[in-house]
Amino acid sequence: MEKIITEIFTAFKEKISSPFFRYFTISWILWNYKFVYFIAFLDEKVYFEAHKITKFDYLMNCNFYPDYWWWLFFLVFPILSTLFFIYLFPYINIYFLGKYDKTIKEEDELKYDYKKFIKNKDIELKKLEVEEKKEEIKVIKEEVKKTKATKEIKTLENTKINDWNKEYEEFKKSQVYKDFWNIIEKIHHHNWYFLDNYNNFVINKNSISYLLANKVIEKSAKSSDYHLFTEKWEYFAKLYFEENNK
């Protein structure tokens, strides 16, 4: 007896666990939701007062005297719905899933393209920042170079001035220094030329030799008889006038 009950229970379990039974149950409830509501939730007293018939009598009349619609809603429509869900719905589901997968794939591709676009933009911005930094560094280097060059020039100028000051102190001990005023006057009188109209030197040759040797003046590349005044000449003349005009 126990074995028979177990077999019956197993068979029943297999039946109710089958897809057909599950889909049929769901379909039957959906097609007959009013009937389910009538059985499970409608109060019998309220129904009797409204229709003067009990729920049991109504059910007996429906079951023993079923009409055309009863067969449609209780059997035909639920069975057709079950067959639809078992045999046709999977194909429809596959179609829409394919569409969904395609949409997801397209969205993923768009997301990938967008991320790639953003990444490329970031790379371009970083490149632009690098170029701007390079330009800034270049400008800074140029400024440093100019500052360094200016300092070097100032250093050279200071060194040159210091050397000239020392040379000027030696110059003050020479005979040329004593005659420096006369030398300047004579040269100025002859338009800063060392020769007169007869090609005679307007100043002592020894003075010219001294000035050439100490690079206070230098010979012109155009003519050996023509002499140029150097920066040292201007500096010595400046110091000379400052000392003698006090």
PDB file of C-alpha atoms in Angstrom:
ATOM      1  CA  MET A   1       0.000   0.000   0.000  1.00  0.00           C
ATOM      2  CA  GLU A   2       2.785   2.376   0.930  1.00  0.00           C
ATOM      3  CA  LYS A   3       4.561   1.570  -2.346  1.00  0.00           C
ATOM      4  CA  ILE A   4       1.403   2.331  -4.328  1.00  0.00           C
ATOM      5  CA  ILE A   5       0.982   5.655  -2.512  1.00  0.00           C
ATOM      6  CA  THR A   6       4.635   6.503  -3.185  1.00  0.00           C
ATOM      7  CA  GLU A   7       4.269   5.680  -6.883  1.00  0.00           C
ATOM      8  CA  ILE A   8       1.098   7.744  -7.111  1.00  0.00           C
ATOM      9  CA  PHE A   9       2.784  10.656  -5.326  1.00  0.00           C
ATOM     10  CA  THR A  10       5.845  10.389  -7.611  1.00  0.00           C
ATOM     11  CA  ALA A  11       3.686  10.292 -10.726  1.00  0.00           C
ATOM     12  CA  PHE A  12       1.661  13.261  -9.489  1.00  0.00           C
ATOM     13  CA  LYS A  13       4.851  15.156  -8.678  1.00  0.00           C
ATOM     14  CA  GLU A  14       6.181  14.475 -12.177  1.00  0.00           C
ATOM     15  CA  LYS A  15       2.931  15.643 -13.702  1.00  0.00           C
ATOM     16  CA  ILE A  16       2.738  18.898 -11.781  1.00  0.00           C
ATOM     17  CA  SER A  17       6.428  19.571 -12.365  1.00  0.00           C
ATOM     18  CA  SER A  18       6.102  19.170 -16.135  1.00  0.00           C
ATOM     19  CA  PRO A  19       6.183  22.346 -18.288  1.00  0.00           C
ATOM     20  CA  PHE A  20       2.816  21.497 -19.815  1.00  0.00           C
ATOM     21  CA  PHE A  21       1.091  21.343 -16.425  1.00  0.00           C
ATOM     22  CA  ARG A  22       2.713  24.570 -15.209  1.00  0.00           C
ATOM     23  CA  TYR A  23       1.836  26.500 -18.382  1.00  0.00           C
ATOM     24  CA  PHE A  24      -1.691  25.052 -18.431  1.00  0.00           C
ATOM     25  CA  THR A  25      -2.277  26.045 -14.799  1.00  0.00           C
ATOM     26  CA  ILE A  26      -1.051  29.584 -15.394  1.00  0.00           C
ATOM     27  CA  SER A  27      -3.072  29.885 -18.621  1.00  0.00           C
ATOM     28  CA  TRP A  28      -6.225  28.499 -17.005  1.00  0.00           C
ATOM     29  CA  ILE A  29      -5.967  30.985 -14.109  1.00  0.00           C
ATOM     30  CA  LEU A  30      -5.412  33.883 -16.520  1.00  0.00           C
ATOM     31  CA  TRP A  31      -8.350  32.939 -18.747  1.00  0.00           C
ATOM     32  CA  ASN A  32     -10.635  32.271 -15.783  1.00  0.00           C
ATOM     33  CA  TYR A  33      -9.498  34.910 -13.317  1.00  0.00           C
ATOM     34  CA  LYS A  34     -13.167  35.899 -12.682  1.00  0.00           C
ATOM     35  CA  PHE A  35     -14.025  32.312 -11.832  1.00  0.00           C
ATOM     36  CA  VAL A  36     -11.030  32.051  -9.480  1.00  0.00           C
ATOM     37  CA  TYR A  37     -12.035  35.296  -7.837  1.00  0.00           C
ATOM     38  CA  PHE A  38     -15.606  34.003  -7.532  1.00  0.00           C
ATOM     39  CA  ILE A  39     -14.477  30.789  -5.815  1.00  0.00           C
ATOM     40  CA  ALA A  40     -11.740  32.170  -3.590  1.00  0.00           C
ATOM     41  CA  PHE A  41     -12.687  35.728  -2.654  1.00  0.00           C
ATOM     42  CA  LEU A  42     -16.362  36.497  -3.284  1.00  0.00           C
ATOM     43  CA  ASP A  43     -18.503  36.393  -0.135  1.00  0.00           C
ATOM     44  CA  GLU A  44     -21.377  33.897  -0.522  1.00  0.00           C
ATOM     45  CA  LYS A  45     -23.829  35.978   1.518  1.00  0.00           C
ATOM     46  CA  VAL A  46     -23.224  39.056  -0.608  1.00  0.00           C
ATOM     47  CA  TYR A  47     -23.592  36.997  -3.786  1.00  0.00           C
ATOM     48  CA  PHE A  48     -26.845  35.387  -2.570  1.00  0.00           C
ATOM     49  CA  GLU A  49     -28.373  38.766  -1.664  1.00  0.00           C
ATOM     50  CA  ALA A  50     -27.483  40.106  -5.097  1.00  0.00           C
ATOM     51  CA  HIS A  51     -28.480  37.081  -7.254  1.00  0.00           C
ATOM     52  CA  LYS A  52     -30.783  34.994  -4.998  1.00  0.00           C
ATOM     53  CA  ILE A  53     -28.676  31.920  -5.656  1.00  0.00           C
ATOM     54  CA  THR A  54     -25.886  30.271  -3.725  1.00  0.00           C
ATOM     55  CA  LYS A  55     -22.344  29.934  -5.075  1.00  0.00           C
ATOM     56  CA  PHE A  56     -22.687  26.121  -4.972  1.00  0.00           C
ATOM     57  CA  ASP A  57     -25.878  26.148  -7.071  1.00  0.00           C
ATOM     58  CA  TYR A  58     -24.222  28.512  -9.563  1.00  0.00           C
ATOM     59  CA  LEU A  59     -21.240  26.181  -9.908  1.00  0.00           C
ATOM     60  CA  MET A  60     -23.430  23.108 -10.283  1.00  0.00           C
ATOM     61  CA  ASN A  61     -25.418  24.763 -13.055  1.00  0.00           C
ATOM     62  CA  CYS A  62     -22.235  25.790 -14.867  1.00  0.00           C
ATOM     63  CA  ASN A  63     -20.616  22.377 -14.614  1.00  0.00           C
ATOM     64  CA  PHE A  64     -23.628  20.242 -15.457  1.00  0.00           C
ATOM     65  CA  TYR A  65     -24.995  22.552 -18.115  1.00  0.00           C
ATOM     66  CA  PRO A  66     -21.835  23.980 -19.733  1.00  0.00           C
ATOM     67  CA  ASP A  67     -22.298  26.289 -22.708  1.00  0.00           C
ATOM     68  CA  TYR A  68     -20.085  27.173 -25.658  1.00  0.00           C
ATOM     69  CA  TRP A  69     -18.066  29.801 -23.739  1.00  0.00           C
ATOM     70  CA  TRP A  70     -17.450  27.447 -20.865  1.00  0.00           C
ATOM     71  CA  TRP A  71     -15.621  25.038 -23.156  1.00  0.00           C
ATOM     72  CA  LEU A  72     -13.609  27.857 -24.710  1.00  0.00           C
ATOM     73  CA  PHE A  73     -12.446  29.439 -21.447  1.00  0.00           C
ATOM     74  CA  PHE A  74     -12.074  26.287 -19.388  1.00  0.00           C
ATOM     75  CA  LEU A  75     -10.312  24.076 -21.948  1.00  0.00           C
ATOM     76  CA  VAL A  76      -9.705  25.429 -25.463  1.00  0.00           C
ATOM     77  CA  PHE A  77      -8.081  28.774 -24.653  1.00  0.00           C
ATOM     78  CA  PRO A  78      -5.879  27.446 -21.808  1.00  0.00           C
ATOM     79  CA  ILE A  79      -4.702  24.518 -23.982  1.00  0.00           C
ATOM     80  CA  LEU A  80      -3.957  26.829 -26.927  1.00  0.00           C
ATOM     81  CA  SER A  81      -2.092  29.215 -24.617  1.00  0.00           C
ATOM     82  CA  THR A  82      -0.123  26.301 -23.179  1.00  0.00           C
ATOM     83  CA  LEU A  83       0.855  25.088 -26.650  1.00  0.00           C
ATOM     84  CA  PHE A  84       1.818  28.643 -27.566  1.00  0.00           C
ATOM     85  CA  PHE A  85       4.096  29.004 -24.549  1.00  0.00           C
ATOM     86  CA  ILE A  86       5.679  25.573 -25.048  1.00  0.00           C
ATOM     87  CA  TYR A  87       6.248  25.566 -28.835  1.00  0.00           C
ATOM     88  CA  LEU A  88       6.034  29.119 -30.194  1.00  0.00           C
ATOM     89  CA  PHE A  89       7.099  31.394 -27.354  1.00  0.00           C
ATOM     90  CA  PRO A  90      10.709  30.056 -27.237  1.00  0.00           C
ATOM     91  CA  TYR A  91      11.217  31.088 -30.892  1.00  0.00           C
ATOM     92  CA  ILE A  92       9.693  34.496 -30.248  1.00  0.00           C
ATOM     93  CA  ASN A  93      11.810  34.756 -27.136  1.00  0.00           C
ATOM     94  CA  ILE A  94      14.931  33.843 -29.128  1.00  0.00           C
ATOM     95  CA  TYR A  95      14.049  36.488 -31.720  1.00  0.00           C
ATOM     96  CA  PHE A  96      13.578  39.227 -29.145  1.00  0.00           C
ATOM     97  CA  LEU A  97      16.580  38.039 -27.150  1.00  0.00           C
ATOM     98  CA  GLY A  98      18.589  38.242 -30.364  1.00  0.00           C
ATOM     99  CA  LYS A  99      17.306  41.770 -30.870  1.00  0.00           C
ATOM    100  CA  TYR A 100      18.104  42.552 -27.247  1.00  0.00           C
ATOM    101  CA  ASP A 101      21.573  41.034 -27.521  1.00  0.00           C
ATOM    102  CA  LYS A 102      22.153  43.019 -30.711  1.00  0.00           C
ATOM    103  CA  THR A 103      21.027  46.194 -28.956  1.00  0.00           C
ATOM    104  CA  ILE A 104      23.271  45.414 -25.988  1.00  0.00           C
ATOM    105  CA  LYS A 105      26.151  44.711 -28.360  1.00  0.00           C
ATOM    106  CA  GLU A 106      25.552  47.997 -30.189  1.00  0.00           C
ATOM    107  CA  GLU A 107      25.390  49.822 -26.853  1.00  0.00           C
ATOM    108  CA  ASP A 108      28.629  48.146 -25.781  1.00  0.00           C
ATOM    109  CA  GLU A 109      30.234  49.177 -29.073  1.00  0.00           C
ATOM    110  CA  LEU A 110      28.990  52.741 -28.596  1.00  0.00           C
ATOM    111  CA  LYS A 111      30.311  52.737 -25.026  1.00  0.00           C
ATOM    112  CA  TYR A 112      33.630  51.384 -26.269  1.00  0.00           C
ATOM    113  CA  ASP A 113      33.781  53.996 -29.042  1.00  0.00           C
ATOM    114  CA  TYR A 114      32.882  56.715 -26.542  1.00  0.00           C
ATOM    115  CA  LYS A 115      35.549  55.550 -24.092  1.00  0.00           C
ATOM    116  CA  LYS A 116      38.025  55.378 -26.967  1.00  0.00           C
ATOM    117  CA  PHE A 117      37.008  58.882 -28.051  1.00  0.00           C
ATOM    118  CA  ILE A 118      37.423  60.194 -24.488  1.00  0.00           C
ATOM    119  CA  LYS A 119      40.760  58.404 -24.179  1.00  0.00           C
ATOM    120  CA  ASN A 120      41.976  59.903 -27.468  1.00  0.00           C
ATOM    121  CA  LYS A 121      40.777  63.318 -26.324  1.00  0.00           C
ATOM    122  CA  ASP A 122      42.655  62.859 -23.045  1.00  0.00           C
ATOM    123  CA  ILE A 123      45.766  61.860 -24.988  1.00  0.00           C
ATOM    124  CA  GLU A 124      45.401  64.921 -27.241  1.00  0.00           C
ATOM    125  CA  LEU A 125      44.934  67.169 -24.206  1.00  0.00           C
ATOM    126  CA  LYS A 126      47.964  65.631 -22.511  1.00  0.00           C
ATOM    127  CA  LYS A 127      49.986  66.097 -25.700  1.00  0.00           C
ATOM    128  CA  LEU A 128      48.814  69.706 -25.830  1.00  0.00           C
ATOM    129  CA  GLU A 129      49.777  70.160 -22.179  1.00  0.00           C
ATOM    130  CA  VAL A 130      53.186  68.624 -22.906  1.00  0.00           C
ATOM    131  CA  GLU A 131      53.660  70.981 -25.864  1.00  0.00           C
ATOM    132  CA  GLU A 132      52.622  73.937 -23.709  1.00  0.00           C
ATOM    133  CA  LYS A 133      55.057  72.808 -21.009  1.00  0.00           C
ATOM    134  CA  LYS A 134      57.773  72.486 -23.632  1.00  0.00           C
ATOM    135  CA  GLU A 135      57.051  76.025 -24.814  1.00  0.00           C
ATOM    136  CA  GLU A 136      57.114  77.268 -21.209  1.00  0.00           C
ATOM    137  CA  ILE A 137      60.403  75.465 -20.598  1.00  0.00           C
ATOM    138  CA  LYS A 138      61.764  76.881 -23.854  1.00  0.00           C
ATOM    139  CA  VAL A 139      60.779  80.423 -22.802  1.00  0.00           C
ATOM    140  CA  ILE A 140      62.287  79.883 -19.353  1.00  0.00           C
ATOM    141  CA  LYS A 141      65.494  78.554 -20.913  1.00  0.00           C
ATOM    142  CA  GLU A 142      65.648  81.589 -23.201  1.00  0.00           C
ATOM    143  CA  GLU A 143      65.113  83.898 -20.233  1.00  0.00           C
ATOM    144  CA  VAL A 144      67.771  82.051 -18.235  1.00  0.00           C
ATOM    145  CA  LYS A 145      70.081  82.197 -21.235  1.00  0.00           C
ATOM    146  CA  LYS A 146      69.485  85.936 -21.637  1.00  0.00           C
ATOM    147  CA  THR A 147      69.952  86.516 -17.912  1.00  0.00           C
ATOM    148  CA  LYS A 148      73.114  84.452 -17.956  1.00  0.00           C
ATOM    149  CA  ALA A 149      74.365  86.292 -21.038  1.00  0.00           C
ATOM    150  CA  THR A 150      73.547  89.635 -19.388  1.00  0.00           C
ATOM    151  CA  LYS A 151      75.403  88.568 -16.253  1.00  0.00           C
ATOM    152  CA  GLU A 152      78.325  87.381 -18.331  1.00  0.00           C
ATOM    153  CA  ILE A 153      78.341  90.665 -20.249  1.00  0.00           C
ATOM    154  CA  LYS A 154      78.196  92.593 -16.989  1.00  0.00           C
ATOM    155  CA  THR A 155      80.961  90.411 -15.588  1.00  0.00           C
ATOM    156  CA  LEU A 156      83.050  90.966 -18.703  1.00  0.00           C
ATOM    157  CA  GLU A 157      82.293  94.681 -18.594  1.00  0.00           C
ATOM    158  CA  ASN A 158      83.242  94.824 -14.929  1.00  0.00           C
ATOM    159  CA  THR A 159      86.406  92.825 -15.611  1.00  0.00           C
ATOM    160  CA  LYS A 160      87.212  95.057 -18.567  1.00  0.00           C
ATOM    161  CA  ILE A 161      86.577  98.217 -16.517  1.00  0.00           C
ATOM    162  CA  ASN A 162      88.739  96.879 -13.686  1.00  0.00           C
ATOM    163  CA  ASP A 163      91.525  96.103 -16.147  1.00  0.00           C
ATOM    164  CA  TRP A 164      91.167  99.526 -17.744  1.00  0.00           C
ATOM    165  CA  ASN A 165      91.288 101.183 -14.335  1.00  0.00           C
ATOM    166  CA  LYS A 166      94.554  99.397 -13.602  1.00  0.00           C
ATOM    167  CA  GLU A 167      95.915 100.330 -17.034  1.00  0.00           C
ATOM    168  CA  TYR A 168      94.788 103.912 -16.509  1.00  0.00           C
ATOM    169  CA  GLU A 169      96.767 104.070 -13.289  1.00  0.00           C
ATOM    170  CA  GLU A 170      99.834 102.976 -15.278  1.00  0.00           C
ATOM    171  CA  PHE A 171      98.872 105.411 -18.026  1.00  0.00           C
ATOM    172  CA  LYS A 172      98.938 108.270 -15.505  1.00  0.00           C
ATOM    173  CA  LYS A 173     102.631 107.560 -14.878  1.00  0.00           C
ATOM    174  CA  SER A 174     103.523 107.942 -18.574  1.00  0.00           C
ATOM    175  CA  GLN A 175     104.615 111.007 -20.528  1.00  0.00           C
ATOM    176  CA  VAL A 176     101.611 110.543 -22.802  1.00  0.00           C
ATOM    177  CA  TYR A 177      99.294 111.245 -19.839  1.00  0.00           C
ATOM    178  CA  LYS A 178     101.087 114.543 -19.222  1.00  0.00           C
ATOM    179  CA  ASP A 179     100.626 115.484 -22.885  1.00  0.00           C
ATOM    180  CA  PHE A 180      97.142 113.917 -23.143  1.00  0.00           C
ATOM    181  CA  TRP A 181      95.321 117.248 -23.205  1.00  0.00           C
ATOM    182  CA  ASN A 182      97.533 118.584 -25.999  1.00  0.00           C
ATOM    183  CA  ILE A 183      97.134 115.292 -27.886  1.00  0.00           C
ATOM    184  CA  ILE A 184      93.333 115.533 -27.684  1.00  0.00           C
ATOM    185  CA  GLU A 185      93.344 119.185 -28.745  1.00  0.00           C
ATOM    186  CA  LYS A 186      95.613 118.610 -31.743  1.00  0.00           C
ATOM    187  CA  ILE A 187      93.671 115.590 -32.950  1.00  0.00           C
ATOM    188  CA  HIS A 188      90.371 117.413 -32.467  1.00  0.00           C
ATOM    189  CA  HIS A 189      91.780 120.412 -34.381  1.00  0.00           C
ATOM    190  CA  HIS A 190      92.537 118.132 -37.334  1.00  0.00           C
ATOM    191  CA  ASN A 191      89.101 116.506 -37.278  1.00  0.00           C
ATOM    192  CA  TRP A 192      90.304 113.591 -35.204  1.00  0.00           C
ATOM    193  CA  TYR A 193      92.963 112.797 -37.781  1.00  0.00           C
ATOM    194  CA  PHE A 194      96.570 112.076 -36.809  1.00  0.00           C
ATOM    195  CA  LEU A 195      98.079 113.641 -39.958  1.00  0.00           C
ATOM    196  CA  ASP A 196      97.995 117.226 -41.113  1.00  0.00           C
ATOM    197  CA  ASN A 197      97.495 118.403 -44.664  1.00  0.00           C
ATOM    198  CA  TYR A 198     101.164 117.720 -45.385  1.00  0.00           C
ATOM    199  CA  ASN A 199     100.925 114.139 -44.095  1.00  0.00           C
ATOM    200  CA  ASN A 200     102.927 115.026 -41.028  1.00  0.00           C
ATOM    201  CA  PHE A 201     101.876 113.572 -37.671  1.00  0.00           C
ATOM    202  CA  VAL A 202     100.240 116.201 -35.524  1.00  0.00           C
ATOM    203  CA  ILE A 203     101.447 114.480 -32.345  1.00  0.00           C
ATOM    204  CA  ASN A 204     104.635 112.794 -31.266  1.00  0.00           C
ATOM    205  CA  LYS A 205     105.253 109.405 -32.889  1.00  0.00           C
ATOM    206  CA  ASN A 206     106.269 107.990 -29.518  1.00  0.00           C
ATOM    207  CA  SER A 207     102.844 108.952 -28.181  1.00  0.00           C
ATOM    208  CA  ILE A 208     101.189 107.232 -31.149  1.00  0.00           C
ATOM    209  CA  SER A 209     103.316 104.133 -30.584  1.00  0.00           C
ATOM    210  CA  TYR A 210     102.372 104.106 -26.886  1.00  0.00           C
ATOM    211  CA  LEU A 211      98.691 104.485 -27.645  1.00  0.00           C
ATOM    212  CA  LEU A 212      98.847 101.730 -30.272  1.00  0.00           C
ATOM    213  CA  ALA A 213     100.813  99.409 -28.002  1.00  0.00           C
ATOM    214  CA  ASN A 214      98.272  99.842 -25.192  1.00  0.00           C
ATOM    215  CA  LYS A 215      95.343  99.500 -27.623  1.00  0.00           C
ATOM    216  CA  VAL A 216      94.023 102.942 -26.835  1.00  0.00           C
ATOM    217  CA  ILE A 217      93.934 103.500 -30.588  1.00  0.00           C
ATOM    218  CA  GLU A 218      94.244 101.078 -33.486  1.00  0.00           C
ATOM    219  CA  LYS A 219      95.175 101.285 -37.144  1.00  0.00           C
ATOM    220  CA  SER A 220      92.454 101.294 -39.734  1.00  0.00           C
ATOM    221  CA  ALA A 221      92.173  98.300 -42.025  1.00  0.00           C
ATOM    222  CA  LYS A 222      91.729 100.714 -44.950  1.00  0.00           C
ATOM    223  CA  SER A 223      94.911 102.753 -44.401  1.00  0.00           C
ATOM    224  CA  SER A 224      97.950 102.339 -42.173  1.00  0.00           C
ATOM    225  CA  ASP A 225      98.117 106.131 -41.781  1.00  0.00           C
ATOM    226  CA  TYR A 226      94.574 106.296 -40.471  1.00  0.00           C
ATOM    227  CA  HIS A 227      93.868 105.447 -36.840  1.00  0.00           C
ATOM    228  CA  LEU A 228      90.654 104.543 -35.031  1.00  0.00           C
ATOM    229  CA  PHE A 229      89.722 105.420 -31.490  1.00  0.00           C
ATOM    230  CA  THR A 230      88.813 102.444 -29.276  1.00  0.00           C
ATOM    231  CA  GLU A 231      86.487 102.185 -26.297  1.00  0.00           C
ATOM    232  CA  LYS A 232      89.556 102.361 -24.104  1.00  0.00           C
ATOM    233  CA  TRP A 233      90.365 105.800 -25.602  1.00  0.00           C
ATOM    234  CA  GLU A 234      86.856 107.007 -24.726  1.00  0.00           C
ATOM    235  CA  TYR A 235      87.136 105.571 -21.208  1.00  0.00           C
ATOM    236  CA  PHE A 236      90.594 107.078 -20.627  1.00  0.00           C
ATOM    237  CA  ALA A 237      89.414 110.442 -21.998  1.00  0.00           C
ATOM    238  CA  LYS A 238      86.355 110.309 -19.713  1.00  0.00           C
ATOM    239  CA  LEU A 239      88.461 109.584 -16.626  1.00  0.00           C
ATOM    240  CA  TYR A 240      90.969 112.231 -17.658  1.00  0.00           C
ATOM    241  CA  PHE A 241      88.298 114.938 -17.968  1.00  0.00           C
ATOM    242  CA  GLU A 242      86.671 113.879 -14.677  1.00  0.00           C
ATOM    243  CA  GLU A 243      89.993 114.163 -12.864  1.00  0.00           C
ATOM    244  CA  ASN A 244      91.049 117.443 -14.430  1.00  0.00           C
ATOM    245  CA  ASN A 245      87.700 119.236 -14.191  1.00  0.00           C
ATOM    246  CA  LYS A 246      87.268 118.844 -10.433  1.00  0.00           C
TER     247      LYS A 246
END
